[in-house]
Coordinates of C-alpha atoms (C1' of nucleotides) in Angstrom, one line a residue:
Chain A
X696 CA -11.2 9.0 -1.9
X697 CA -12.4 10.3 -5.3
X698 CA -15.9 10.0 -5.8
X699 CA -15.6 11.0 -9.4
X700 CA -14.0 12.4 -11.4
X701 CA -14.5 16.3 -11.5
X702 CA -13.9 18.2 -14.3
X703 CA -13.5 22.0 -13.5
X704 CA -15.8 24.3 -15.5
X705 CA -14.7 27.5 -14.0
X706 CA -11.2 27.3 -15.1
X707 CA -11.6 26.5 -18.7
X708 CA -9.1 23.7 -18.6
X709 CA -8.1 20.2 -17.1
X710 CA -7.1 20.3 -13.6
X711 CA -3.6 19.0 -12.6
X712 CA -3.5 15.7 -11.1
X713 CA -0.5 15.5 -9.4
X714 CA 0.7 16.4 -6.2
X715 CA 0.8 19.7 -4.4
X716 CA 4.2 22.4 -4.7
X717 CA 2.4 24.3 -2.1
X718 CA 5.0 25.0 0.7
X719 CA 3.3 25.0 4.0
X720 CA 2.4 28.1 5.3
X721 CA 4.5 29.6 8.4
X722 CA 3.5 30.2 11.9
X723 CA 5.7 31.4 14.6
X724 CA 4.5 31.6 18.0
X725 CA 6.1 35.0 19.8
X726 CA 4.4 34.9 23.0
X727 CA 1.8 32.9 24.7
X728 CA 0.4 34.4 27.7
X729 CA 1.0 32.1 31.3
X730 CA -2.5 32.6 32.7
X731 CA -4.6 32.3 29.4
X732 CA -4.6 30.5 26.5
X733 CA -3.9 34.0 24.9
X734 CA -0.8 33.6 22.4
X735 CA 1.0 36.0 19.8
X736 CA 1.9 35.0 16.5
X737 CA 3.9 35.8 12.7
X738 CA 1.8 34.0 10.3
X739 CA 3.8 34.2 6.7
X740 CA 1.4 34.5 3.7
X741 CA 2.7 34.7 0.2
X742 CA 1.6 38.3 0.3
X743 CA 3.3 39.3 3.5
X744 CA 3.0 38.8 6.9
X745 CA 0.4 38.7 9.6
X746 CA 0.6 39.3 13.3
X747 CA -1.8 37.4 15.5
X748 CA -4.2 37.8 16.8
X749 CA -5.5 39.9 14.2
X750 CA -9.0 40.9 12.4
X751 CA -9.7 41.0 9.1
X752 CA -11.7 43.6 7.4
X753 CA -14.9 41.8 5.5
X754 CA -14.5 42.6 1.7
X755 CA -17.5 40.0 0.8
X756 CA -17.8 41.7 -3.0
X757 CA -14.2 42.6 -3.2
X758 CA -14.1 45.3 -1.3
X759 CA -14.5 46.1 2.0
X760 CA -17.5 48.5 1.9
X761 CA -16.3 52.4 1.8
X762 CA -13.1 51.9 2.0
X763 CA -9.6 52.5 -0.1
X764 CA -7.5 49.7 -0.1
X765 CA -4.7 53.1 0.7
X766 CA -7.2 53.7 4.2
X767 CA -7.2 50.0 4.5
X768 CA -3.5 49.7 4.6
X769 CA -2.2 53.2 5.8
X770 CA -4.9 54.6 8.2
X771 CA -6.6 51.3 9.0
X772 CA -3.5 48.9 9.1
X773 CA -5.2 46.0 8.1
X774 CA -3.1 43.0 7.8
X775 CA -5.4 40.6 5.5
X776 CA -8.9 40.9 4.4
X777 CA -11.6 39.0 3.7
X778 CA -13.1 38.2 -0.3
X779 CA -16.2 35.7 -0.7
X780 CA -16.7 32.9 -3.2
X781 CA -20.1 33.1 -3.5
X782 CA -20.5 37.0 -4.3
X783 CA -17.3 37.0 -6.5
X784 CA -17.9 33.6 -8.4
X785 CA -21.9 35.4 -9.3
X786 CA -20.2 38.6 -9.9
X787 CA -18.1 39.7 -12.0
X788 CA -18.0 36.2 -12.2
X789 CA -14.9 34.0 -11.8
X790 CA -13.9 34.8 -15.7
X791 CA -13.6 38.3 -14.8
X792 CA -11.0 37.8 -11.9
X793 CA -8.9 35.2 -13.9
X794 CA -8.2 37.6 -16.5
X795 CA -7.6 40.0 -13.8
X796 CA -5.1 38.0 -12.6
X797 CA -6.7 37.2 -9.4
X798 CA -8.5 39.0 -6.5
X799 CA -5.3 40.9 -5.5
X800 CA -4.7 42.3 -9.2
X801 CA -8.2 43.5 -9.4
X802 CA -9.0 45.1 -6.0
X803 CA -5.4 46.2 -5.8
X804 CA -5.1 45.0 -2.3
X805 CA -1.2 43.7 -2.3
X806 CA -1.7 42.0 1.3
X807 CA -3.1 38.6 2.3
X808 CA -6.5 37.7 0.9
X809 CA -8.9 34.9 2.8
X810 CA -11.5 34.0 1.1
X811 CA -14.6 32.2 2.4
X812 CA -16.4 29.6 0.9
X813 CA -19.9 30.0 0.2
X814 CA -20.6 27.5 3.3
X815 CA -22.7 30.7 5.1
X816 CA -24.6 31.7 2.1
X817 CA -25.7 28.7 1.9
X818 CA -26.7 29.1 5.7
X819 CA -28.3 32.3 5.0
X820 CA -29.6 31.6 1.9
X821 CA -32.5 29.7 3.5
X822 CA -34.8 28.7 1.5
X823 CA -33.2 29.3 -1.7
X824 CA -30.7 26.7 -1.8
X825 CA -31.0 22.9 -1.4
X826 CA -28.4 20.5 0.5
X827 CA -27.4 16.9 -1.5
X828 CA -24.5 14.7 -0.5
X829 CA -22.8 16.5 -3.7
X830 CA -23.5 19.7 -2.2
X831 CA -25.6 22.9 -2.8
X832 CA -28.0 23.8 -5.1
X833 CA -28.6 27.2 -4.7
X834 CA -30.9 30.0 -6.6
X835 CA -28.7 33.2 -7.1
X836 CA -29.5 36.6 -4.5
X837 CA -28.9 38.1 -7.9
X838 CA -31.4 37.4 -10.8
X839 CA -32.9 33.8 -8.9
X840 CA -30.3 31.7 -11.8
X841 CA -29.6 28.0 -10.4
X842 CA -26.6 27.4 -9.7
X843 CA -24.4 24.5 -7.7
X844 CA -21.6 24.5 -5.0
X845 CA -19.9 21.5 -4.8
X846 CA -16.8 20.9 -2.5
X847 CA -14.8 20.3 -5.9
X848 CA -16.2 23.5 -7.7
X849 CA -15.6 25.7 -4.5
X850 CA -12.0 24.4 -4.7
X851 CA -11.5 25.5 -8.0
X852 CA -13.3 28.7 -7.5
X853 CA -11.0 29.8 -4.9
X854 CA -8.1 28.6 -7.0
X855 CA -9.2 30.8 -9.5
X856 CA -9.8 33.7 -7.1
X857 CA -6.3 33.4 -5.7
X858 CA -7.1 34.6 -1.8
X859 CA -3.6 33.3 0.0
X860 CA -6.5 31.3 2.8
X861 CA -9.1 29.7 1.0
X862 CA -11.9 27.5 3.1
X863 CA -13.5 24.7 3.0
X864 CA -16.7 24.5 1.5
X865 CA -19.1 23.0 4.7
X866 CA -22.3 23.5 6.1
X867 CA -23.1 26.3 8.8
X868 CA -26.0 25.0 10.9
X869 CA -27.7 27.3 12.7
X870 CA -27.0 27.5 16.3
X871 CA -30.8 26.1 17.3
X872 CA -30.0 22.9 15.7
X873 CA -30.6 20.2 17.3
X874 CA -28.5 17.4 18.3
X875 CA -29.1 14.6 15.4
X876 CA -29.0 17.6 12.9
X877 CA -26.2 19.1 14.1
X878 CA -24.5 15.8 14.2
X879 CA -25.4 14.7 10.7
X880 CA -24.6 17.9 9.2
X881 CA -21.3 17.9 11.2
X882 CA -20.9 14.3 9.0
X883 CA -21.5 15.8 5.6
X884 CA -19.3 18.6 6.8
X885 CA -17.0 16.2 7.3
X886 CA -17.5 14.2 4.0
X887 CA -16.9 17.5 2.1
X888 CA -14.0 18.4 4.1
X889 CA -12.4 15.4 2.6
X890 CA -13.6 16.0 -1.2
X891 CA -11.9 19.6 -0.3
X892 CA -8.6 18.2 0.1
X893 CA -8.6 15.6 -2.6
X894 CA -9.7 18.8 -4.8
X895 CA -6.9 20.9 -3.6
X896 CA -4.0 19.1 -3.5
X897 CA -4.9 18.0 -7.0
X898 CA -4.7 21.1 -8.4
X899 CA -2.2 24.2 -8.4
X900 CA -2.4 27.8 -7.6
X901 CA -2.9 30.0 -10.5
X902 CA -1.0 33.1 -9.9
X903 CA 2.4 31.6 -8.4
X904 CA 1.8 32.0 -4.7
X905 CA 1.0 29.1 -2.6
X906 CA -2.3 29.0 -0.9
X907 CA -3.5 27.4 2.3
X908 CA -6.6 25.2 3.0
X909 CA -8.4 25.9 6.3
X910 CA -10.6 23.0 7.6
X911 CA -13.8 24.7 9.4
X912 CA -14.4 22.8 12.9
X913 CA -18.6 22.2 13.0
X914 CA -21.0 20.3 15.4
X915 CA -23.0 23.3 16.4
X916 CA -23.2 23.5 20.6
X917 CA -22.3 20.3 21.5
X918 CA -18.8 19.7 22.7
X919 CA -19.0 15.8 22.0
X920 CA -19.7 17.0 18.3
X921 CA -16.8 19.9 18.2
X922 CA -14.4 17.4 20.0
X923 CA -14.8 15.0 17.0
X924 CA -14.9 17.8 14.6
X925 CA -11.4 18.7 15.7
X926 CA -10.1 15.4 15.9
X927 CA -11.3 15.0 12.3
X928 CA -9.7 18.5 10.7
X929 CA -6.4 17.9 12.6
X930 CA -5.8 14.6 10.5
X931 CA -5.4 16.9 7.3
X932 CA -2.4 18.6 8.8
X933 CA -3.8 21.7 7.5
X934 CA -1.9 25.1 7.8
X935 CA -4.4 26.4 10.1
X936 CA -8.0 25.5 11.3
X937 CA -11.0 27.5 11.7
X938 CA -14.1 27.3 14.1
X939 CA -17.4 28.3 12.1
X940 CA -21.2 27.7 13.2
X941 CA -21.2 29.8 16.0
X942 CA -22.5 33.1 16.1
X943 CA -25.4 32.3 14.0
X944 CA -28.3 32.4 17.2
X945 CA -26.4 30.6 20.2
X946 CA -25.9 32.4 22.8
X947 CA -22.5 33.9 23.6
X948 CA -21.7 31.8 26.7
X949 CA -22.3 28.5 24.5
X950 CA -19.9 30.2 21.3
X951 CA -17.1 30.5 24.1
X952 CA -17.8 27.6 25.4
X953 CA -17.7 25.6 22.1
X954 CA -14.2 28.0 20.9
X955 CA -13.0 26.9 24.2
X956 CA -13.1 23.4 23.7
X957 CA -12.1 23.7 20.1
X958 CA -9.3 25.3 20.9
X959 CA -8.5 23.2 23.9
X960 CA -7.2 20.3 21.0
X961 CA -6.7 22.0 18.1
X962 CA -2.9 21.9 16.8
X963 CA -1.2 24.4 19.0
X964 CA 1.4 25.4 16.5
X965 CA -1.1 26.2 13.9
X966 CA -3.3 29.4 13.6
X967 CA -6.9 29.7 15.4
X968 CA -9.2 31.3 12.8
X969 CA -13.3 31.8 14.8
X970 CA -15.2 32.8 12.0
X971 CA -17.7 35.9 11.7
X972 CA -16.3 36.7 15.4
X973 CA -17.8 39.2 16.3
X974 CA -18.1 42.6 18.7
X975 CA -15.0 43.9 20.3
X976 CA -15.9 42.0 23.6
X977 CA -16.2 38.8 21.5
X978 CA -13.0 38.9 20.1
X979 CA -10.8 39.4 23.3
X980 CA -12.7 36.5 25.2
X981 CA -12.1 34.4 22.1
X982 CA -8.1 35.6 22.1
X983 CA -8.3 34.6 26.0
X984 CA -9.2 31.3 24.4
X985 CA -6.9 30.8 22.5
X986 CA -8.3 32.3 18.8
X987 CA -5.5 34.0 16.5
X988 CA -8.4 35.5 13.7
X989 CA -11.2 36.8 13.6
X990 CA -13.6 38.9 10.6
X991 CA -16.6 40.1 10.9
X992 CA -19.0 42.7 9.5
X993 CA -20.1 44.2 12.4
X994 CA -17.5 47.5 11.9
X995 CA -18.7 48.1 8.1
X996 CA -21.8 46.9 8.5
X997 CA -23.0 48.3 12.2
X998 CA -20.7 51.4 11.4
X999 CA -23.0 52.4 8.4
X1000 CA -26.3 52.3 10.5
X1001 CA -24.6 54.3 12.7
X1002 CA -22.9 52.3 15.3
X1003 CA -19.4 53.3 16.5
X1004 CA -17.2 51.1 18.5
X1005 CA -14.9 53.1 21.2
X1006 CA -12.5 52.1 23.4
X1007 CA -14.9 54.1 26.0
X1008 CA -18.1 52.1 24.2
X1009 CA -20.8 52.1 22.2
X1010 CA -22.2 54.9 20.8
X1011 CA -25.3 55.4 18.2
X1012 CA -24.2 58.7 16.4
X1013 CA -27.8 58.4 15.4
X1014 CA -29.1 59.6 18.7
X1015 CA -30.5 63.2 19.5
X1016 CA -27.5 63.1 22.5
X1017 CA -25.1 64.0 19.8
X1018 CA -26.7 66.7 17.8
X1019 CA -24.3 69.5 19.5
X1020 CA -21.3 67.4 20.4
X1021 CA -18.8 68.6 18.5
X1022 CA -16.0 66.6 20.2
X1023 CA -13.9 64.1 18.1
X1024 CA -16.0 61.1 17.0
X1025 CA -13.3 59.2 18.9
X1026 CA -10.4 61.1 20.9
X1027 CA -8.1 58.7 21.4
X1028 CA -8.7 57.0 17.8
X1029 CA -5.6 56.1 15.5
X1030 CA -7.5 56.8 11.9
X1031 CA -7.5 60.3 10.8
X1032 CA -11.5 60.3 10.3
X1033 CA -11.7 60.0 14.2
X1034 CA -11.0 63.8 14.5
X1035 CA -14.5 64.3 12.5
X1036 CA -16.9 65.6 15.6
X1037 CA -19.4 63.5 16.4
X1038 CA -22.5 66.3 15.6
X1039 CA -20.7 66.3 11.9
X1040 CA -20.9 62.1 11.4
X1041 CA -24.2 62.7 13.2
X1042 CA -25.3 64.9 10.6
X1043 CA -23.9 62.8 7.4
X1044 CA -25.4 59.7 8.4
X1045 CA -29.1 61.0 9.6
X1046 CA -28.5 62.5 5.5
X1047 CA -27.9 59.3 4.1
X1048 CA -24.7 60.8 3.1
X1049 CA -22.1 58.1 1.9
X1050 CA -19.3 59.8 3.4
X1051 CA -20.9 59.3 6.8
X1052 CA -20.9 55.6 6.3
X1053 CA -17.1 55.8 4.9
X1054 CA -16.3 57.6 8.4
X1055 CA -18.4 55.8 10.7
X1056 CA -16.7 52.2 8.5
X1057 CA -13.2 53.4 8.6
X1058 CA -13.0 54.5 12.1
X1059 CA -14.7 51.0 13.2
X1060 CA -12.1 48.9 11.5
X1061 CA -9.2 51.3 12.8
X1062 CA -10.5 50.4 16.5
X1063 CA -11.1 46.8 15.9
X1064 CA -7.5 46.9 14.0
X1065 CA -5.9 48.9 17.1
X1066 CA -7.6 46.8 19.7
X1067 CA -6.0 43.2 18.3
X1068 CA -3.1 44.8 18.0
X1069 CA -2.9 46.1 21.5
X1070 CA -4.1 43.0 22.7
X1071 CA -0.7 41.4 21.3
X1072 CA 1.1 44.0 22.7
X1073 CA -0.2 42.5 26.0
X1074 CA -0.2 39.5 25.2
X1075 CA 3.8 40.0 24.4
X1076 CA 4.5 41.8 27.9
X1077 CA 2.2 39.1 29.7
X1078 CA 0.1 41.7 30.7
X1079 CA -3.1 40.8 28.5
X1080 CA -5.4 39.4 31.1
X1081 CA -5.5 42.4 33.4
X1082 CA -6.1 44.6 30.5
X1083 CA -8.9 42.6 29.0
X1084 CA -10.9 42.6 32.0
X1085 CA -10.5 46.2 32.1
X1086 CA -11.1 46.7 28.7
X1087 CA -14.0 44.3 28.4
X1088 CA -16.1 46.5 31.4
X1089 CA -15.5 49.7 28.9
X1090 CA -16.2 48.1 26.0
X1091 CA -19.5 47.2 27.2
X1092 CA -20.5 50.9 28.1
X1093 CA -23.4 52.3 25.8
X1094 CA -22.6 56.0 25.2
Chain B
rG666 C1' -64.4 92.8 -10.1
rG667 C1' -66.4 87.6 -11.7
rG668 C1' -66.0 82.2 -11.5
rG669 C1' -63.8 77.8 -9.4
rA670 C1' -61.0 74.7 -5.9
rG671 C1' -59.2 74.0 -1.2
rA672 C1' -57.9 74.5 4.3
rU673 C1' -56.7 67.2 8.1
rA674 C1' -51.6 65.7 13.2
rC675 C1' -44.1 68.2 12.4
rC676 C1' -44.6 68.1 6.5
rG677 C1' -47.2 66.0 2.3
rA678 C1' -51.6 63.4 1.7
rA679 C1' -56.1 59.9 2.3
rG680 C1' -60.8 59.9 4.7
rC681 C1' -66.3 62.6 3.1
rG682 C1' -72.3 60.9 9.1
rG683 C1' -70.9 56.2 13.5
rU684 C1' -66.1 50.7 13.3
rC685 C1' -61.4 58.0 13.3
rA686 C1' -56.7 59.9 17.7
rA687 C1' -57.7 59.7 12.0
rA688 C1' -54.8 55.2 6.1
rC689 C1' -50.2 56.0 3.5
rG690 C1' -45.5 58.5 2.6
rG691 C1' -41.8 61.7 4.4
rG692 C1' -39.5 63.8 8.6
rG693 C1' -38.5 63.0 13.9
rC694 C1' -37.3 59.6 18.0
rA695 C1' -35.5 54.8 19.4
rG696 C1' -34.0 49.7 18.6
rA697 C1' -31.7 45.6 15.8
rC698 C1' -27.4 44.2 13.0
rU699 C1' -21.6 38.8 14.6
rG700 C1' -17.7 33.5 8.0
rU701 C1' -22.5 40.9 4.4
rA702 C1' -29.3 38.7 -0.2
rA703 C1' -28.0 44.8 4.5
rA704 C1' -25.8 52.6 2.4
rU705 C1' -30.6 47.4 5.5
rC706 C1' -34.6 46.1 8.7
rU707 C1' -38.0 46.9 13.0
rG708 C1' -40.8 49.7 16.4
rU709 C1' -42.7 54.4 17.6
rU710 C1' -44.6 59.3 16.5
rG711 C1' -51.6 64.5 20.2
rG712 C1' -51.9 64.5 25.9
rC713 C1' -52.8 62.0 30.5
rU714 C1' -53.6 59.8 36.8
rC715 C1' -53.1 55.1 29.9
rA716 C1' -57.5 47.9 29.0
rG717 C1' -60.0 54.4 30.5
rC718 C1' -60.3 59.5 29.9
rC719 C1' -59.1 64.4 27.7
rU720 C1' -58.0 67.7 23.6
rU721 C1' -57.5 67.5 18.1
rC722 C1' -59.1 67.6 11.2
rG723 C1' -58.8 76.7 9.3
rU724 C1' -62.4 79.5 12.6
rA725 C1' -67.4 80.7 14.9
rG726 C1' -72.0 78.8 15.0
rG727 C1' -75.8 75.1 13.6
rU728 C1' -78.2 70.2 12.1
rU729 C1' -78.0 65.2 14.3
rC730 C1' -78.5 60.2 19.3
rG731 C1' -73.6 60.9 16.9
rA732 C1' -69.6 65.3 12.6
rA733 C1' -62.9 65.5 10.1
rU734 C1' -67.3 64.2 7.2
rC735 C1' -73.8 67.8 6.3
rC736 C1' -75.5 73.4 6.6
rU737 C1' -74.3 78.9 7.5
rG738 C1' -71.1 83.0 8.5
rC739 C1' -66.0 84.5 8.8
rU740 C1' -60.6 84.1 7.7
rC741 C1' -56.8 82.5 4.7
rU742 C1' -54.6 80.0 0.3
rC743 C1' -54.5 78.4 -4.8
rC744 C1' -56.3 78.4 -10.0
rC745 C1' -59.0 80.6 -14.2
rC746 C1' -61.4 84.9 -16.5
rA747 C1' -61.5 90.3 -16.5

RNA sequence: GGGGAGAUACCGAAGCGGUCAAACGGGGCAGACUGUAAAUCUGUUGGCUCAGCCUUCGUAGGUUCGAAUCCUGCUCUCCCCA
């Protein structure tokens, strides 16, 4: 159902109203493990392939904070990362990437680009943004300019941005909602979703790749709510389906909970996307449920305040503890920046030196990187659940 | 040699008779951070047997019920003139 008729003003020009040429997407199941709902996968992009489960770096302005797209690729071996509509649509400013040519022209990152859709900031934005049925009225981070996200506009916005995943445009309640809010929310959500689609298919990629529409899976902690979400999202016979609202104040046994039962229905042959997911323990509980991606900004953004992520634990490279350790920031660490000692990234970041939050960001991702890909290694010789539990108890060590 | 200004906690710097263990900033120490309004934010920063007590505002005395705050000597710093 068309509720008007939208006229894109992003793009300059009329959209097309005819149907689709997007090829679906591909996703190959390679493994599934027997005593989890743990599976491996080959998801084909237009810019290359992914393995699942993977995670994807957070690029929110374009770039993911400190880092090369050479580290990202070569040292890092990220698979896709992550661009956001909202940062990139207020600046440059969706002009700027078209004549780019798109996201992957400008940043010069040649792999698979997901982009989200604004739905968060709108979360986080609080109390600068408004919600209608149309959708959301919002006052820019930026210079406090009015601007508005509508389903339709985020569609076109994405288009023009080119990301090979774009997402729906919903709303992220916070995970304190209560039940009728959560529920009427999850309606709206669900009202957009549908305005999403209608958008989408009536229009055509800009840069001749095919891109993919993910449906995001609401209704907050309550599994009567998700169940229905998931029912809804599946009718769209989308190339993959994500789970948002959840890490946003819940508590973590009610965000596996709610991934459990979303993945409990959701489309089996179709990739599992829990967004903003989440600390290195989060993210093999939710590939024990059954979750094939995952981004967060916990490696940038906890890795430039000084927060390392080991596969022996935690450490704050901030603490005295470290001053004289001179021992490899990370031993057993696959990026080259793991040989720096721990008293030298010590030293950079207590300097506010930008090179220390390069380090401490680049060696993050490399372990959050290594650890989804060892998972599938496990996951492939049906060995995953013995080495998450073992994993999991080191994970959680504070160092 | 003469004149002037000043010495406050780790550093810088307010305070100028009681409500001062002493504002504020830096530094130190610790914590937070989950689809990035974040190279950000928060707490703490004399000691202890910790709702109280002890020692601290250059130093030695003094005035006062009471002093970082007033007076005197001393020491040291800085500025100006010779």
């Amino acid at each position: 159902m068309i509720r008007y008729l939208y006229l894109p003003v992003v793009s300059g020009r009329m959209a097309i109203f005819e149907p689709s040429k997007n090829g679906a997407m591909e996703f190959k199941l390679t493994a599934k493990a027997s005593n989890s709902r743990a599976r491996a996968g080959i998801l084909t992009t237009g810019h290359g392939v992914i393995e699942t489960p993977i995670f994807m770096p957070v690029g929110t302005a374009g770039s993911v904070k400190g880092i090369h797209t050479r580290d990202l690729e070569e040292d890092i071996k990220a698979q896709i990362i992550l661009g956001n509509t909202y940062h990139l649509y207020l600046r440059p400013g969706i002009q700027v990437i078209e004549k780019a040519g798109g996201l992957h022209k400008f940043n010069r990152w040649n792999g698979p680009i997901l982009t989200d859709s604004g739905g968060f900031q709108v979360f986080s934005l609080g109390d600068i943004r408004k919600l209608t049925e149309d959708g959301a009225k919002f006052q820019s981070h930026i210079d406090g300019s009015y601007h508005v996200f509508t389903p339709e506009n985020v569609m076109d916005i994405q288009r023009s941005i080119g990301a090979d995943i774009i997402m729906a445009f919903d709303e992220c309640t916070p995970g304190d909602a209560d039940y009728s809010y959560a529920k009427n929310s999850l309606e709206l959500t669900q009202r957009w979703l549908e305005r999403c689609f209608t958008q989408f298919n009536n229009t055509e990629p800009k840069y001749g790749y095919r891109q993919s529409l993910f449906p995001i899976v609401q209704g907050n902690t309550y599994a009567d709510l998700r169940k229905k979400a998931v029912e809804h999202v599946k009718t769209f016979d989308a190339d993959g389906y994500a789970i948002g609202g959840l890490s946003v104040g819940e508590t973590v046994e009610e965000m596996y909970e709610m991934t459990e039962v979303c993945t409990a229905d959701l489309p089996e042959n179709k990739p599992r996307y829990l967004m903003g997911v989440g600390t290195p323990v989060n993210i093999l509980e939710g590939i024990d449920r059954g979750v094939d991606m995952f981004d967060c900004v916990m490696p940038t953004r906890n890795g430039r305040n000084g927060m390392l992520f080991t596969s022996e634990g935690i450490i704050n490279i901030r603490n005295k503890k470290w001053e004289n350790d001179h021992s490899p920031i990370d031993a057993s660490g696959t990026s080259f920046v793991d040989q720096y000692s721990k008293a030298y990234l010590r030293h950079l970041i207590l300097s506010g030196e930008m090179l220390g939050a390069q380090i401490a960001s680049q060696h993050n991702l490399a372990f959050y990187l290594w650890l989804v890909k060892t998972a599938r290694q496990k996951i492939v010789n049906a060995e995953f659940k013995t080495w998450k539990n073992e994993m999991i108890m080191r994970l959680k060590e504070r160092l």
